[in-house]
mmCIF file of C-alpha atoms and ligand atoms in Angstrom:
data_model
loop_
_atom_site.group_PDB
_atom_site.id
_atom_site.type_symbol
_atom_site.label_atom_id
_atom_site.label_comp_id
_atom_site.label_asym_id
_atom_site.label_seq_id
_atom_site.Cartn_x
_atom_site.Cartn_y
_atom_site.Cartn_z
ATOM 1 C CA MET Z 23 9.856 32.847 -11.900
ATOM 2 C CA THR Z 24 6.678 31.230 -10.473
ATOM 3 C CA PRO Z 25 5.063 33.602 -7.942
ATOM 4 C CA LEU Z 26 4.936 32.340 -4.346
ATOM 5 C CA PRO Z 27 1.550 30.942 -3.321
ATOM 6 C CA ARG Z 28 -0.440 33.630 -1.470
ATOM 7 C CA THR Z 29 -3.846 32.219 -0.633
ATOM 8 C CA ALA Z 30 -4.803 28.907 0.949
ATOM 9 C CA GLY Z 31 -6.067 27.828 -2.487
ATOM 10 C CA ASP Z 32 -2.693 28.674 -4.095
ATOM 11 C CA TRP Z 33 -0.966 26.522 -1.499
ATOM 12 C CA LEU Z 34 -3.401 23.685 -2.188
ATOM 13 C CA HIS Z 35 -2.600 23.784 -5.938
ATOM 14 C CA TRP Z 36 1.103 23.991 -5.198
ATOM 15 C CA ALA Z 37 0.975 21.007 -2.816
ATOM 16 C CA GLY Z 38 -1.112 18.932 -5.226
ATOM 17 C CA ARG Z 39 1.580 19.319 -7.893
ATOM 18 C CA GLN Z 40 4.393 18.515 -5.442
ATOM 19 C CA TYR Z 41 2.858 15.173 -4.423
ATOM 20 C CA GLY Z 42 3.575 13.803 -7.901
ATOM 21 C CA ARG Z 43 7.085 15.284 -8.098
ATOM 22 C CA HIS Z 44 8.089 13.774 -4.757
ATOM 23 C CA LYS Z 45 6.487 10.372 -5.473
ATOM 24 C CA VAL Z 46 4.463 10.531 -2.290
ATOM 25 C CA ALA Z 47 2.693 7.278 -1.434
ATOM 26 C CA LEU Z 48 -0.999 7.565 -0.574
ATOM 27 C CA GLY Z 49 -3.428 5.119 0.985
ATOM 28 C CA GLN Z 50 -2.824 5.633 4.683
ATOM 29 C CA VAL Z 51 -4.968 8.756 5.051
ATOM 30 C CA ALA Z 52 -6.511 9.555 1.654
ATOM 31 C CA THR Z 53 -6.348 8.033 -1.795
ATOM 32 C CA SER Z 54 -5.935 11.296 -3.708
ATOM 33 C CA ALA Z 55 -3.173 13.891 -3.406
ATOM 34 C CA HIS Z 56 -5.734 16.707 -3.550
ATOM 35 C CA ASP Z 57 -7.800 15.298 -0.669
ATOM 36 C CA GLU Z 58 -4.781 14.682 1.503
ATOM 37 C CA ALA Z 59 -3.233 18.087 0.791
ATOM 38 C CA LEU Z 60 -6.553 19.774 1.573
ATOM 39 C CA TYR Z 61 -6.799 17.871 4.846
ATOM 40 C CA LEU Z 62 -3.247 18.835 5.851
ATOM 41 C CA LEU Z 63 -3.788 22.447 4.864
ATOM 42 C CA LEU Z 64 -7.065 22.851 6.796
ATOM 43 C CA HIS Z 65 -5.642 21.080 9.828
ATOM 44 C CA THR Z 66 -2.493 23.226 9.818
ATOM 45 C CA LEU Z 67 -4.546 26.426 9.531
ATOM 46 C CA GLY Z 68 -6.806 25.285 12.373
ATOM 47 C CA LEU Z 69 -9.856 25.284 10.072
ATOM 48 C CA PRO Z 70 -12.704 22.735 10.322
ATOM 49 C CA LEU Z 71 -12.451 19.871 7.814
ATOM 50 C CA ASP Z 72 -15.926 20.735 6.505
ATOM 51 C CA SER Z 73 -15.005 24.393 5.831
ATOM 52 C CA LYS Z 74 -16.676 26.161 2.884
ATOM 53 C CA SER Z 75 -14.534 26.476 -0.239
ATOM 54 C CA SER Z 76 -14.449 30.254 0.319
ATOM 55 C CA VAL Z 77 -11.724 29.711 2.976
ATOM 56 C CA LEU Z 78 -9.385 28.894 0.088
ATOM 57 C CA ARG Z 79 -9.489 32.583 -0.939
ATOM 58 C CA ARG Z 80 -7.947 33.667 2.374
ATOM 59 C CA LYS Z 81 -4.469 35.146 2.199
ATOM 60 C CA LEU Z 82 -2.132 33.483 4.689
ATOM 61 C CA THR Z 83 -0.192 35.364 7.364
ATOM 62 C CA PRO Z 84 3.609 34.903 7.441
ATOM 63 C CA GLU Z 85 3.210 32.580 10.472
ATOM 64 C CA GLN Z 86 0.660 30.479 8.626
ATOM 65 C CA VAL Z 87 2.941 30.306 5.569
ATOM 66 C CA ALA Z 88 5.795 29.064 7.781
ATOM 67 C CA ALA Z 89 3.565 26.403 9.357
ATOM 68 C CA VAL Z 90 2.206 25.239 5.988
ATOM 69 C CA LYS Z 91 5.702 25.075 4.463
ATOM 70 C CA GLU Z 92 6.990 23.004 7.386
ATOM 71 C CA VAL Z 93 4.129 20.510 7.310
ATOM 72 C CA PHE Z 94 4.476 19.941 3.561
ATOM 73 C CA ARG Z 95 8.286 19.725 3.842
ATOM 74 C CA ARG Z 96 7.872 16.835 6.294
ATOM 75 C CA ARG Z 97 5.172 15.188 4.185
ATOM 76 C CA LEU Z 98 6.862 15.617 0.781
ATOM 77 C CA LYS Z 99 10.564 15.343 1.542
ATOM 78 C CA ASP Z 100 10.647 13.181 4.703
ATOM 79 C CA HIS Z 101 7.634 11.103 3.579
ATOM 80 C CA VAL Z 102 6.073 11.280 7.052
ATOM 81 C CA PRO Z 103 2.474 10.024 6.776
ATOM 82 C CA ALA Z 104 -0.102 12.806 7.148
ATOM 83 C CA ALA Z 105 -1.720 11.200 10.206
ATOM 84 C CA TYR Z 106 1.562 11.248 12.120
ATOM 85 C CA LEU Z 107 1.892 14.952 11.330
ATOM 86 C CA THR Z 108 -1.594 15.798 12.557
ATOM 87 C CA ARG Z 109 -1.589 13.166 15.332
ATOM 88 C CA GLU Z 110 -5.075 12.039 14.352
ATOM 89 C CA ALA Z 111 -6.850 9.563 12.106
ATOM 90 C CA TRP Z 112 -10.470 9.320 11.148
ATOM 91 C CA LEU Z 113 -12.648 6.266 10.559
ATOM 92 C CA GLY Z 114 -15.914 7.754 9.345
ATOM 93 C CA GLU Z 115 -17.019 10.225 11.989
ATOM 94 C CA HIS Z 116 -14.734 8.755 14.657
ATOM 95 C CA ARG Z 117 -11.460 10.483 15.460
ATOM 96 C CA PHE Z 118 -8.541 8.615 16.980
ATOM 97 C CA TYR Z 119 -5.258 9.824 18.396
ATOM 98 C CA VAL Z 120 -2.320 8.245 16.531
ATOM 99 C CA ASP Z 121 1.448 8.502 16.540
ATOM 100 C CA GLU Z 122 4.327 6.324 15.380
ATOM 101 C CA ARG Z 123 3.561 3.702 18.055
ATOM 102 C CA VAL Z 124 0.533 2.495 16.059
ATOM 103 C CA ILE Z 125 -0.400 1.748 12.473
ATOM 104 C CA ILE Z 126 -2.680 4.399 10.957
ATOM 105 C CA PRO Z 127 -6.291 3.148 11.042
ATOM 106 C CA ARG Z 128 -7.697 2.339 7.568
ATOM 107 C CA SER Z 129 -10.006 -0.591 7.657
ATOM 108 C CA TYR Z 130 -12.877 -2.147 5.740
ATOM 109 C CA PHE Z 131 -14.414 -2.848 9.126
ATOM 110 C CA LEU Z 132 -15.706 0.716 9.132
ATOM 111 C CA GLU Z 133 -18.282 -0.395 6.537
ATOM 112 C CA ILE Z 134 -18.516 -4.056 7.525
ATOM 113 C CA ILE Z 135 -19.260 -3.697 11.248
ATOM 114 C CA PRO Z 136 -22.536 -1.762 10.799
ATOM 115 C CA GLU Z 137 -23.601 -3.056 7.386
ATOM 116 C CA GLN Z 138 -22.738 -6.748 7.388
ATOM 117 C CA LEU Z 139 -21.859 -8.131 10.832
ATOM 118 C CA PRO Z 140 -25.412 -7.973 12.241
ATOM 119 C CA GLN Z 141 -26.703 -10.318 9.527
ATOM 120 C CA TRP Z 142 -24.225 -13.023 10.580
ATOM 121 C CA LEU Z 143 -25.597 -13.042 14.114
ATOM 122 C CA PRO Z 144 -28.948 -14.285 15.462
ATOM 123 C CA ALA Z 145 -31.431 -11.411 15.302
ATOM 124 C CA LYS Z 146 -32.980 -12.229 18.680
ATOM 125 C CA LYS Z 147 -29.806 -12.653 20.726
ATOM 126 C CA PRO Z 148 -28.192 -9.418 21.874
ATOM 127 C CA VAL Z 149 -24.451 -9.249 21.249
ATOM 128 C CA LYS Z 150 -22.943 -9.484 24.728
ATOM 129 C CA ARG Z 151 -19.236 -10.044 24.321
ATOM 130 C CA VAL Z 152 -16.837 -9.273 21.478
ATOM 131 C CA VAL Z 153 -13.080 -9.106 21.095
ATOM 132 C CA ASP Z 154 -10.754 -7.201 18.784
ATOM 133 C CA VAL Z 155 -7.467 -9.105 18.499
ATOM 134 C CA CYS Z 156 -4.451 -7.024 17.360
ATOM 135 C CA THR Z 157 -6.130 -3.786 18.384
ATOM 136 C CA GLY Z 158 -3.307 -1.283 17.701
ATOM 137 C CA SER Z 159 -4.778 2.180 18.355
ATOM 138 C CA GLY Z 160 -7.945 0.505 19.683
ATOM 139 C CA CYS Z 161 -9.941 1.875 16.753
ATOM 140 C CA LEU Z 162 -11.839 -1.316 15.879
ATOM 141 C CA ALA Z 163 -12.597 -2.194 19.505
ATOM 142 C CA ILE Z 164 -14.048 1.310 19.790
ATOM 143 C CA LEU Z 165 -16.109 0.920 16.591
ATOM 144 C CA LEU Z 166 -17.433 -2.393 17.975
ATOM 145 C CA ALA Z 167 -18.358 -0.727 21.264
ATOM 146 C CA HIS Z 168 -20.220 2.033 19.403
ATOM 147 C CA GLN Z 169 -22.072 -0.523 17.256
ATOM 148 C CA PHE Z 170 -22.956 -3.065 19.953
ATOM 149 C CA THR Z 171 -23.888 -0.757 22.780
ATOM 150 C CA ASP Z 172 -24.737 -3.511 25.301
ATOM 151 C CA ALA Z 173 -21.607 -5.551 24.684
ATOM 152 C CA LYS Z 174 -18.446 -5.882 26.721
ATOM 153 C CA VAL Z 175 -15.482 -5.442 24.409
ATOM 154 C CA ASP Z 176 -12.060 -6.992 24.926
ATOM 155 C CA ALA Z 177 -9.087 -5.636 22.982
ATOM 156 C CA VAL Z 178 -5.843 -7.589 22.646
ATOM 157 C CA GLU Z 179 -2.436 -6.210 21.694
ATOM 158 C CA LEU Z 180 1.157 -7.443 21.958
ATOM 159 C CA SER Z 181 2.978 -4.102 21.674
ATOM 160 C CA PRO Z 182 3.025 -2.213 25.008
ATOM 161 C CA GLU Z 183 3.602 1.032 23.071
ATOM 162 C CA ALA Z 184 0.473 0.483 20.980
ATOM 163 C CA MET Z 185 -1.467 -0.465 24.113
ATOM 164 C CA ALA Z 186 -0.698 2.933 25.633
ATOM 165 C CA VAL Z 187 -2.251 4.603 22.569
ATOM 166 C CA ALA Z 188 -5.271 2.270 22.691
ATOM 167 C CA LYS Z 189 -5.759 3.084 26.379
ATOM 168 C CA PHE Z 190 -5.777 6.798 25.581
ATOM 169 C CA ASN Z 191 -8.296 6.364 22.737
ATOM 170 C CA VAL Z 192 -10.612 4.138 24.792
ATOM 171 C CA ALA Z 193 -10.633 6.758 27.565
ATOM 172 C CA SER Z 194 -11.195 9.663 25.189
ATOM 173 C CA HIS Z 195 -14.191 7.861 23.653
ATOM 174 C CA GLY Z 196 -15.596 7.469 27.185
ATOM 175 C CA LEU Z 197 -15.467 3.676 26.940
ATOM 176 C CA GLY Z 198 -13.161 2.839 29.850
ATOM 177 C CA LYS Z 199 -15.902 0.822 31.592
ATOM 178 C CA ARG Z 200 -16.817 -1.311 28.571
ATOM 179 C CA VAL Z 201 -13.564 -1.839 26.635
ATOM 180 C CA LYS Z 202 -10.900 -3.873 28.442
ATOM 181 C CA LEU Z 203 -7.345 -4.093 27.137
ATOM 182 C CA PHE Z 204 -5.187 -7.224 27.370
ATOM 183 C CA HIS Z 205 -1.463 -7.408 26.726
ATOM 184 C CA SER Z 206 -1.154 -10.745 24.958
ATOM 185 C CA ASP Z 207 0.258 -12.677 22.020
ATOM 186 C CA VAL Z 208 -3.087 -13.391 20.334
ATOM 187 C CA PHE Z 209 -5.134 -15.198 23.070
ATOM 188 C CA ASP Z 210 -2.202 -16.603 25.087
ATOM 189 C CA ALA Z 211 -2.702 -14.311 28.103
ATOM 190 C CA VAL Z 212 -6.423 -13.548 27.711
ATOM 191 C CA PRO Z 213 -8.720 -15.178 30.310
ATOM 192 C CA ARG Z 214 -11.148 -17.630 28.737
ATOM 193 C CA ALA Z 215 -14.456 -16.150 27.600
ATOM 194 C CA LYS Z 216 -17.088 -17.071 25.018
ATOM 195 C CA TYR Z 217 -17.433 -14.397 22.383
ATOM 196 C CA ASP Z 218 -20.212 -13.587 19.926
ATOM 197 C CA ILE Z 219 -17.640 -11.996 17.633
ATOM 198 C CA ILE Z 220 -13.886 -12.435 17.347
ATOM 199 C CA LEU Z 221 -12.690 -9.704 14.998
ATOM 200 C CA SER Z 222 -9.164 -8.978 13.838
ATOM 201 C CA ASN Z 223 -7.168 -6.915 11.404
ATOM 202 C CA PRO Z 224 -3.885 -8.729 12.074
ATOM 203 C CA PRO Z 225 -0.448 -8.122 10.542
ATOM 204 C CA TYR Z 226 -0.527 -9.967 7.205
ATOM 205 C CA VAL Z 227 2.258 -8.695 4.946
ATOM 206 C CA PRO Z 228 4.674 -11.557 4.121
ATOM 207 C CA THR Z 229 8.055 -10.600 5.655
ATOM 208 C CA ARG Z 230 9.920 -10.583 2.341
ATOM 209 C CA GLU Z 231 7.480 -7.961 0.984
ATOM 210 C CA LEU Z 232 8.103 -5.466 3.787
ATOM 211 C CA ARG Z 233 11.288 -4.101 2.255
ATOM 212 C CA ALA Z 234 9.490 -3.142 -0.951
ATOM 213 C CA LEU Z 235 6.928 -0.970 0.842
ATOM 214 C CA PRO Z 236 7.061 2.806 0.196
ATOM 215 C CA ALA Z 237 8.877 4.988 2.768
ATOM 216 C CA GLU Z 238 5.559 6.122 4.277
ATOM 217 C CA PHE Z 239 4.680 2.573 5.319
ATOM 218 C CA LYS Z 240 8.146 2.038 6.788
ATOM 219 C CA ASN Z 241 7.275 4.788 9.303
ATOM 220 C CA GLU Z 242 4.610 2.491 10.737
ATOM 221 C CA PRO Z 243 5.508 -0.128 13.392
ATOM 222 C CA GLN Z 244 6.786 -3.127 11.471
ATOM 223 C CA MET Z 245 5.130 -5.531 13.897
ATOM 224 C CA ALA Z 246 1.793 -4.066 12.799
ATOM 225 C CA LEU Z 247 2.517 -5.229 9.245
ATOM 226 C CA ASP Z 248 4.752 -8.300 9.454
ATOM 227 C CA GLY Z 249 2.669 -11.438 9.036
ATOM 228 C CA GLY Z 250 5.669 -13.796 8.983
ATOM 229 C CA SER Z 251 7.087 -15.841 6.122
ATOM 230 C CA ASP Z 252 3.766 -16.505 4.351
ATOM 231 C CA GLY Z 253 1.792 -13.622 5.885
ATOM 232 C CA LEU Z 254 -0.407 -16.173 7.682
ATOM 233 C CA VAL Z 255 1.487 -16.698 10.944
ATOM 234 C CA ILE Z 256 -0.775 -14.657 13.232
ATOM 235 C CA ILE Z 257 -3.946 -15.556 11.321
ATOM 236 C CA ARG Z 258 -3.085 -19.260 11.750
ATOM 237 C CA LYS Z 259 -2.592 -18.832 15.499
ATOM 238 C CA LEU Z 260 -5.798 -16.840 15.812
ATOM 239 C CA LEU Z 261 -7.848 -19.488 14.009
ATOM 240 C CA GLN Z 262 -6.257 -22.213 16.157
ATOM 241 C CA GLN Z 263 -7.178 -20.415 19.364
ATOM 242 C CA SER Z 264 -10.641 -19.194 18.351
ATOM 243 C CA ALA Z 265 -12.822 -22.327 18.172
ATOM 244 C CA ASP Z 266 -12.896 -22.753 21.955
ATOM 245 C CA ARG Z 267 -13.637 -19.101 22.564
ATOM 246 C CA LEU Z 268 -16.777 -18.709 20.462
ATOM 247 C CA GLN Z 269 -20.421 -18.940 21.446
ATOM 248 C CA PRO Z 270 -22.194 -21.654 19.388
ATOM 249 C CA HIS Z 271 -23.668 -18.888 17.196
ATOM 250 C CA GLY Z 272 -20.409 -16.888 17.154
ATOM 251 C CA ILE Z 273 -18.222 -15.801 14.250
ATOM 252 C CA VAL Z 274 -14.605 -14.999 13.492
ATOM 253 C CA VAL Z 275 -14.170 -12.121 11.057
ATOM 254 C CA LEU Z 276 -10.752 -11.273 9.649
ATOM 255 C CA GLU Z 277 -9.334 -8.534 7.458
ATOM 256 C CA VAL Z 278 -6.436 -10.080 5.548
ATOM 257 C CA GLY Z 279 -5.318 -7.733 2.763
ATOM 258 C CA GLY Z 280 -4.877 -9.675 -0.460
ATOM 259 C CA LEU Z 281 -4.433 -13.092 1.149
ATOM 260 C CA ARG Z 282 -7.650 -14.681 -0.073
ATOM 261 C CA GLY Z 283 -5.831 -16.988 -2.492
ATOM 262 C CA ALA Z 284 -3.231 -17.998 0.097
ATOM 263 C CA MET Z 285 -5.887 -18.742 2.733
ATOM 264 C CA ASP Z 286 -8.200 -20.654 0.413
ATOM 265 C CA ARG Z 287 -5.215 -22.741 -0.735
ATOM 266 C CA ALA Z 288 -3.862 -23.294 2.797
ATOM 267 C CA TRP Z 289 -7.213 -24.272 4.350
ATOM 268 C CA PRO Z 290 -9.636 -25.316 1.574
ATOM 269 C CA ASP Z 291 -11.922 -27.223 3.973
ATOM 270 C CA LEU Z 292 -12.434 -24.231 6.201
ATOM 271 C CA ASP Z 293 -14.808 -22.896 3.594
ATOM 272 C CA LEU Z 294 -14.200 -19.227 4.374
ATOM 273 C CA HIS Z 295 -16.933 -16.830 3.323
ATOM 274 C CA TRP Z 296 -15.539 -13.716 1.620
ATOM 275 C CA LEU Z 297 -17.432 -10.489 2.218
ATOM 276 C CA ASN Z 298 -18.152 -7.822 -0.314
ATOM 277 C CA THR Z 299 -16.218 -4.598 0.369
ATOM 278 C CA SER Z 300 -15.882 -1.345 -1.535
ATOM 279 C CA ASP Z 301 -12.689 -2.826 -3.053
ATOM 280 C CA GLY Z 302 -13.941 -6.293 -3.955
ATOM 281 C CA GLU Z 303 -14.229 -9.667 -2.296
ATOM 282 C CA ASP Z 304 -10.757 -10.731 -1.315
ATOM 283 C CA CYS Z 305 -9.894 -8.887 1.871
ATOM 284 C CA VAL Z 306 -12.397 -9.748 4.612
ATOM 285 C CA CYS Z 307 -13.659 -13.213 5.521
ATOM 286 C CA VAL Z 308 -16.024 -14.780 8.028
ATOM 287 C CA VAL Z 309 -16.174 -18.248 9.496
ATOM 288 C CA GLN Z 310 -18.893 -19.468 11.837
ATOM 289 C CA ALA Z 311 -18.231 -21.300 15.118
ATOM 290 C CA ALA Z 312 -19.713 -24.631 14.038
ATOM 291 C CA ARG Z 313 -17.686 -24.659 10.827
ATOM 292 C CA LEU Z 314 -14.472 -23.722 12.629
ATOM 293 C CA LYS Z 315 -14.999 -26.433 15.257
ATOM 294 C CA SER Z 316 -15.752 -29.245 12.832
ATOM 295 C CA TRP Z 317 -12.909 -28.224 10.547
ATOM 296 C CA GLN Z 318 -10.501 -28.126 13.467
ATOM 297 C CA ALA Z 319 -11.671 -31.551 14.617
ATOM 298 C CA THR Z 320 -11.284 -33.174 11.217
ATOM 299 C CA SER Z 321 -8.363 -31.448 9.555
ATOM 300 C CA GLY Z 322 -6.858 -28.928 11.942
ATOM 301 C CA LEU Z 323 -4.269 -26.460 10.826
ATOM 302 C CA ASP Z 324 -1.092 -27.350 9.035
HETATM 303 C C1 SAM E 419 -2.571 -4.377 11.170
HETATM 304 S S1 SAM E 419 -2.391 -3.721 12.807
HETATM 305 C C2 SAM E 419 -4.095 -3.417 13.167
HETATM 306 C C3 SAM E 419 -4.315 -2.370 14.203
HETATM 307 C C4 SAM E 419 -5.785 -1.938 14.351
HETATM 308 N N1 SAM E 419 -6.652 -3.046 14.660
HETATM 309 C C5 SAM E 419 -6.259 -1.251 13.082
HETATM 310 O O1 SAM E 419 -7.096 -1.816 12.361
HETATM 311 O O2 SAM E 419 -5.788 -0.126 12.803
HETATM 312 C C6 SAM E 419 -1.971 -5.167 13.713
HETATM 313 C C7 SAM E 419 -1.711 -4.957 15.214
HETATM 314 O O3 SAM E 419 -1.405 -6.258 15.779
HETATM 315 C C8 SAM E 419 -0.388 -6.131 16.746
HETATM 316 N N2 SAM E 419 0.221 -7.458 16.886
HETATM 317 C C9 SAM E 419 1.250 -7.971 16.175
HETATM 318 N N3 SAM E 419 1.489 -9.232 16.551
HETATM 319 C C10 SAM E 419 0.585 -9.531 17.520
HETATM 320 C C11 SAM E 419 0.318 -10.678 18.298
HETATM 321 N N4 SAM E 419 1.038 -11.794 18.126
HETATM 322 N N5 SAM E 419 -0.672 -10.649 19.205
HETATM 323 C C12 SAM E 419 -1.411 -9.505 19.375
HETATM 324 N N6 SAM E 419 -1.209 -8.380 18.673
HETATM 325 C C13 SAM E 419 -0.223 -8.389 17.745
HETATM 326 C C14 SAM E 419 0.510 -5.054 16.191
HETATM 327 O O4 SAM E 419 1.298 -4.474 17.197
HETATM 328 C C15 SAM E 419 -0.524 -4.082 15.574
HETATM 329 O O5 SAM E 419 -0.908 -3.121 16.517
#
């Protein structure tokens, strides 16, 4: 008989093996079973995430064993995503409260906002006004507010449940004065303003593909994923409504999963510029105000 795990390290090895046996889907919190199991273990034991490896030699108390068993039962057997178990998600150094009302933050914008957005904007003009459309937990609006410290940030969301989470996160980041939330279907109910940046990570999974998603992803709000029949429904509406809301030097920047081919085919004259990300060049695109305006005037959207 295999001996019961005794130390934190034993439990980590045990959990790592179980991830494969239970066909656990990764990608929402970490991309490796070891990293995710370590995160869950440290969090459950109340240990800092940057603990020294020596903590793995600690023998667990019976109460700790019970807590660890329960958290891994829910992760492995019920396929509850790790972030919903810990009620938190991290983008870089930024922590956000999450629960089942919002999709778990995981976005290329973490790298793109600081590293690439500034070079698309005039160096001498301070960024004054930006908007995050489809804000969910509010994470990207908050990243924008941290990056562009003089800017007013609008954040738009259609789900009232998600808005409540965004409101909590905005307040806990101390940004209540600078980040304003709007309950709206894209820009329908947002007062007119001219933005330097319109940013969005909209729902983009084609509806017919939702059923094939692993159980973990079915725990997330479906309206955070469902991009309509071709995946482009909300993106199309956003592009239609954006031209009039941009400063002349402004940009629209969109994270669109694997829809590069579909977008380039649907709107070849829009001439989207695809940004380099850690996973390649087919998930985040930029279009400048002038291009969007002239394209809309000549061809418009189908
Ligand atoms: C892919 S999630 C992105 C959430 C967040 N920005 C992030 O990166 O974690 C898309 C969000 O758009 C919201 N949403 C769906 N349809 C919308 C619409 N028509 N107008 C505004 N928000 C919408 C969903 O409720 C969800 O919170």
